[in-house]
């Protein structure tokens, strides 16, 4: 299966992914590289639509999981290519935007059992087969409830795991945009974060 994606250039890979991505999962699995050379993902978590994901199926949930797994296969392959070429370890930085979570008629993932079960299975697979490729998770526009949950997560995560997570807050503020630009080149940011990308 991995041969379907291994060997593709980033542009070719994104074209492949665009034909298979689920419209209710807002993920961009390659948005360029930051100043440290790490590759960037953007995940619009707040705009994911769990109920529509379950109700409006174009392919099976298993096929969607396969697509995500192949995305990760490509990501790890490409990180290996870059690491060997540059003779250093290249990682992935994931920017996760929670703006809109539970808004616009979208249900929270925890209230859609079928989606929650699918996501838990996917996360379990990711932790088993695709661990240790992320160096940083940047969390934007986190709702107040998330900050409460995050306080509890600190009790469960190791210090190393916690060191990979940064909760930046409201992405409309100059302070957060400034912090974001320290880790993601402004030229790769969408207009909603103060960048030029539309």
Short mmCIF file of C-alpha atoms in Angstrom, two decimals:
data_model
loop_
_atom_site.label_atom_id
_atom_site.label_comp_id
_atom_site.label_asym_id
_atom_site.label_seq_id
_atom_site.Cartn_x
_atom_site.Cartn_y
_atom_site.Cartn_z
CA UNK A 1 0.00 0.00 0.00
CA UNK A 2 2.75 2.49 0.89
CA UNK A 3 4.09 2.24 -2.65
CA UNK A 4 1.06 4.28 -3.67
CA UNK A 5 2.61 7.35 -2.05
CA UNK A 6 6.32 6.69 -1.48
CA UNK A 7 8.46 8.50 -4.04
CA UNK A 8 6.01 11.29 -4.75
CA UNK A 9 7.16 14.92 -4.63
CA UNK A 10 5.27 17.17 -2.18
CA UNK A 11 3.20 18.70 -5.00
CA UNK A 12 2.41 15.29 -6.48
CA UNK A 13 1.54 13.95 -3.03
CA UNK A 14 -0.83 16.85 -2.32
CA UNK A 15 -2.54 16.29 -5.67
CA UNK A 16 -2.94 12.60 -4.75
CA UNK A 17 -4.33 13.53 -1.33
CA UNK A 18 -6.73 16.15 -2.67
CA UNK A 19 -8.50 13.47 -4.72
CA UNK A 20 -8.99 11.26 -1.66
CA UNK A 21 -9.40 13.59 1.31
CA UNK A 22 -12.63 13.60 3.26
CA UNK A 23 -14.26 17.08 3.00
CA UNK A 24 -15.29 16.90 6.68
CA UNK A 25 -11.70 16.46 7.91
CA UNK A 26 -9.78 19.69 7.43
CA UNK A 27 -6.16 18.59 7.14
CA UNK A 28 -3.28 19.97 5.05
CA UNK A 29 -0.50 17.37 5.44
CA UNK A 30 2.23 19.47 3.82
CA UNK A 31 2.39 23.26 3.82
CA UNK A 32 6.13 23.70 3.36
CA UNK A 33 9.07 23.83 5.77
CA UNK A 34 9.88 26.21 8.60
CA UNK A 35 13.18 28.01 9.18
CA UNK A 36 14.56 24.97 11.03
CA UNK A 37 13.74 22.79 8.03
CA UNK A 38 10.92 20.85 9.70
CA UNK A 39 7.87 20.14 7.58
CA UNK A 40 4.52 21.73 8.45
CA UNK A 41 1.01 20.37 8.76
CA UNK A 42 -2.09 22.53 9.28
CA UNK A 43 -5.09 20.86 10.91
CA UNK A 44 -8.29 22.92 11.22
CA UNK A 45 -9.65 20.84 14.07
CA UNK A 46 -12.41 23.32 14.86
CA UNK A 47 -13.89 23.02 11.35
CA UNK A 48 -14.02 19.22 11.31
CA UNK A 49 -17.62 18.02 11.11
CA UNK A 50 -17.96 14.67 12.94
CA UNK A 51 -21.69 14.19 12.30
CA UNK A 52 -21.39 14.86 8.56
CA UNK A 53 -18.34 12.59 8.46
CA UNK A 54 -20.55 9.77 9.74
CA UNK A 55 -23.74 10.57 7.82
CA UNK A 56 -22.39 11.51 4.39
CA UNK A 57 -20.16 8.67 3.28
CA UNK A 58 -18.54 8.65 -0.16
CA UNK A 59 -16.20 5.81 0.82
CA UNK A 60 -16.05 3.60 3.90
CA UNK A 61 -14.58 4.84 7.18
CA UNK A 62 -11.93 2.15 6.73
CA UNK A 63 -10.95 3.74 3.41
CA UNK A 64 -10.66 7.14 5.09
CA UNK A 65 -8.43 5.59 7.76
CA UNK A 66 -6.31 4.02 5.01
CA UNK A 67 -5.90 7.43 3.38
CA UNK A 68 -4.72 8.98 6.66
CA UNK A 69 -2.31 6.10 7.20
CA UNK A 70 -0.90 6.56 3.70
CA UNK A 71 -0.51 10.27 4.42
CA UNK A 72 1.58 9.31 7.44
CA UNK A 73 3.55 6.78 5.38
CA UNK A 74 4.44 9.54 2.93
CA UNK A 75 5.28 11.94 5.76
CA UNK A 76 7.70 9.50 7.40
CA UNK A 77 9.22 8.56 4.06
CA UNK A 78 9.75 12.21 3.13
CA UNK A 79 11.20 13.04 6.56
CA UNK A 80 13.66 10.18 6.05
CA UNK A 81 14.61 11.47 2.59
CA UNK A 82 15.23 14.97 3.93
CA UNK A 83 17.12 13.68 6.97
CA UNK A 84 19.48 11.55 4.87
CA UNK A 85 19.99 14.31 2.31
CA UNK A 86 20.72 16.97 4.94
CA UNK A 87 22.52 14.64 7.36
CA UNK A 88 20.36 15.64 10.33
CA UNK A 89 17.00 14.65 11.78
CA UNK A 90 14.06 16.48 10.21
CA UNK A 91 10.76 16.43 12.08
CA UNK A 92 7.14 17.52 11.62
CA UNK A 93 5.43 20.54 13.21
CA UNK A 94 1.64 20.32 13.40
CA UNK A 95 -0.39 23.53 13.70
CA UNK A 96 -3.85 22.75 15.08
CA UNK A 97 -6.55 25.44 14.97
CA UNK A 98 -9.58 24.92 17.22
CA UNK A 99 -11.49 27.97 16.00
CA UNK A 100 -15.11 27.05 15.31
CA UNK A 101 -15.10 23.92 17.47
CA UNK A 102 -18.73 22.98 18.08
CA UNK A 103 -19.94 26.02 16.11
CA UNK A 104 -21.85 26.38 12.86
CA UNK A 105 -24.11 23.46 13.73
CA UNK A 106 -21.13 21.09 14.05
CA UNK A 107 -21.18 18.67 16.96
CA UNK A 108 -18.22 18.09 19.23
CA UNK A 109 -16.41 14.81 18.45
CA UNK A 110 -17.19 13.40 21.90
CA UNK A 111 -20.91 13.62 21.14
CA UNK A 112 -20.71 11.57 17.92
CA UNK A 113 -19.96 8.02 19.13
CA UNK A 114 -19.22 6.54 15.70
CA UNK A 115 -16.74 9.31 14.88
CA UNK A 116 -15.21 9.14 18.35
CA UNK A 117 -14.61 5.38 17.99
CA UNK A 118 -13.11 5.86 14.50
CA UNK A 119 -10.81 8.62 15.77
CA UNK A 120 -9.70 6.60 18.79
CA UNK A 121 -8.82 3.67 16.54
CA UNK A 122 -6.88 5.98 14.24
CA UNK A 123 -4.96 7.55 17.13
CA UNK A 124 -4.11 4.12 18.54
CA UNK A 125 -2.71 3.08 15.15
CA UNK A 126 -0.75 6.33 14.85
CA UNK A 127 0.79 5.90 18.29
CA UNK A 128 1.83 2.36 17.44
CA UNK A 129 3.14 2.81 13.90
CA UNK A 130 3.89 6.52 13.41
CA UNK A 131 5.24 7.81 16.71
CA UNK A 132 8.25 10.08 17.24
CA UNK A 133 8.04 12.07 14.01
CA UNK A 134 6.52 15.20 15.58
CA UNK A 135 8.70 17.78 17.29
CA UNK A 136 5.98 20.32 18.09
CA UNK A 137 2.20 20.77 18.28
CA UNK A 138 1.05 24.40 18.10
CA UNK A 139 -2.51 24.81 19.36
CA UNK A 140 -4.43 27.90 18.26
CA UNK A 141 -7.78 29.34 19.32
CA UNK A 142 -8.29 26.76 22.05
CA UNK A 143 -11.66 27.07 23.84
CA UNK A 144 -11.79 27.47 27.60
CA UNK A 145 -12.92 23.87 28.10
CA UNK A 146 -9.78 22.67 26.33
CA UNK A 147 -7.59 24.59 28.74
CA UNK A 148 -9.35 22.81 31.61
CA UNK A 149 -8.83 19.43 29.96
CA UNK A 150 -5.22 20.34 29.17
CA UNK A 151 -4.60 20.96 32.86
CA UNK A 152 -5.67 17.36 33.52
CA UNK A 153 -3.60 16.06 30.60
CA UNK A 154 -0.48 17.39 32.27
CA UNK A 155 -0.97 14.77 34.96
CA UNK A 156 -1.00 11.96 32.37
CA UNK A 157 1.70 13.04 29.92
CA UNK A 158 5.44 12.75 30.41
CA UNK A 159 7.61 15.84 30.61
CA UNK A 160 8.95 15.02 27.13
CA UNK A 161 5.43 14.77 25.70
CA UNK A 162 4.41 18.03 27.34
CA UNK A 163 7.48 19.78 25.91
CA UNK A 164 6.09 19.19 22.39
CA UNK A 165 2.81 21.02 23.05
CA UNK A 166 2.37 24.80 23.01
CA UNK A 167 -1.02 26.38 23.60
CA UNK A 168 -0.82 29.78 21.89
CA UNK A 169 -4.42 31.01 22.25
CA UNK A 170 -6.31 33.55 20.15
CA UNK A 171 -4.69 33.74 16.70
CA UNK A 172 -6.21 37.17 16.01
CA UNK A 173 -3.92 38.83 18.58
CA UNK A 174 -0.54 40.31 17.74
CA UNK A 175 1.07 38.40 20.60
CA UNK A 176 -0.02 34.99 19.33
CA UNK A 177 0.73 35.84 15.71
CA UNK A 178 4.20 36.95 16.74
CA UNK A 179 4.78 33.69 18.62
CA UNK A 180 3.46 31.71 15.65
CA UNK A 181 5.80 33.49 13.24
CA UNK A 182 8.76 32.42 15.36
CA UNK A 183 7.99 28.81 14.44
CA UNK A 184 6.22 29.11 11.08
CA UNK A 185 7.44 31.47 8.33
CA UNK A 186 4.93 34.27 7.81
CA UNK A 187 4.96 33.60 4.08
CA UNK A 188 3.37 30.18 4.70
CA UNK A 189 0.60 31.46 6.98
CA UNK A 190 -3.00 31.97 5.92
CA UNK A 191 -4.50 35.45 6.01
CA UNK A 192 -6.43 34.54 9.17
CA UNK A 193 -3.06 34.28 10.94
CA UNK A 194 -1.64 37.46 9.40
CA UNK A 195 0.05 35.79 6.44
CA UNK A 196 -0.40 36.12 2.66
CA UNK A 197 -1.87 32.71 1.86
CA UNK A 198 -5.54 32.78 0.82
#
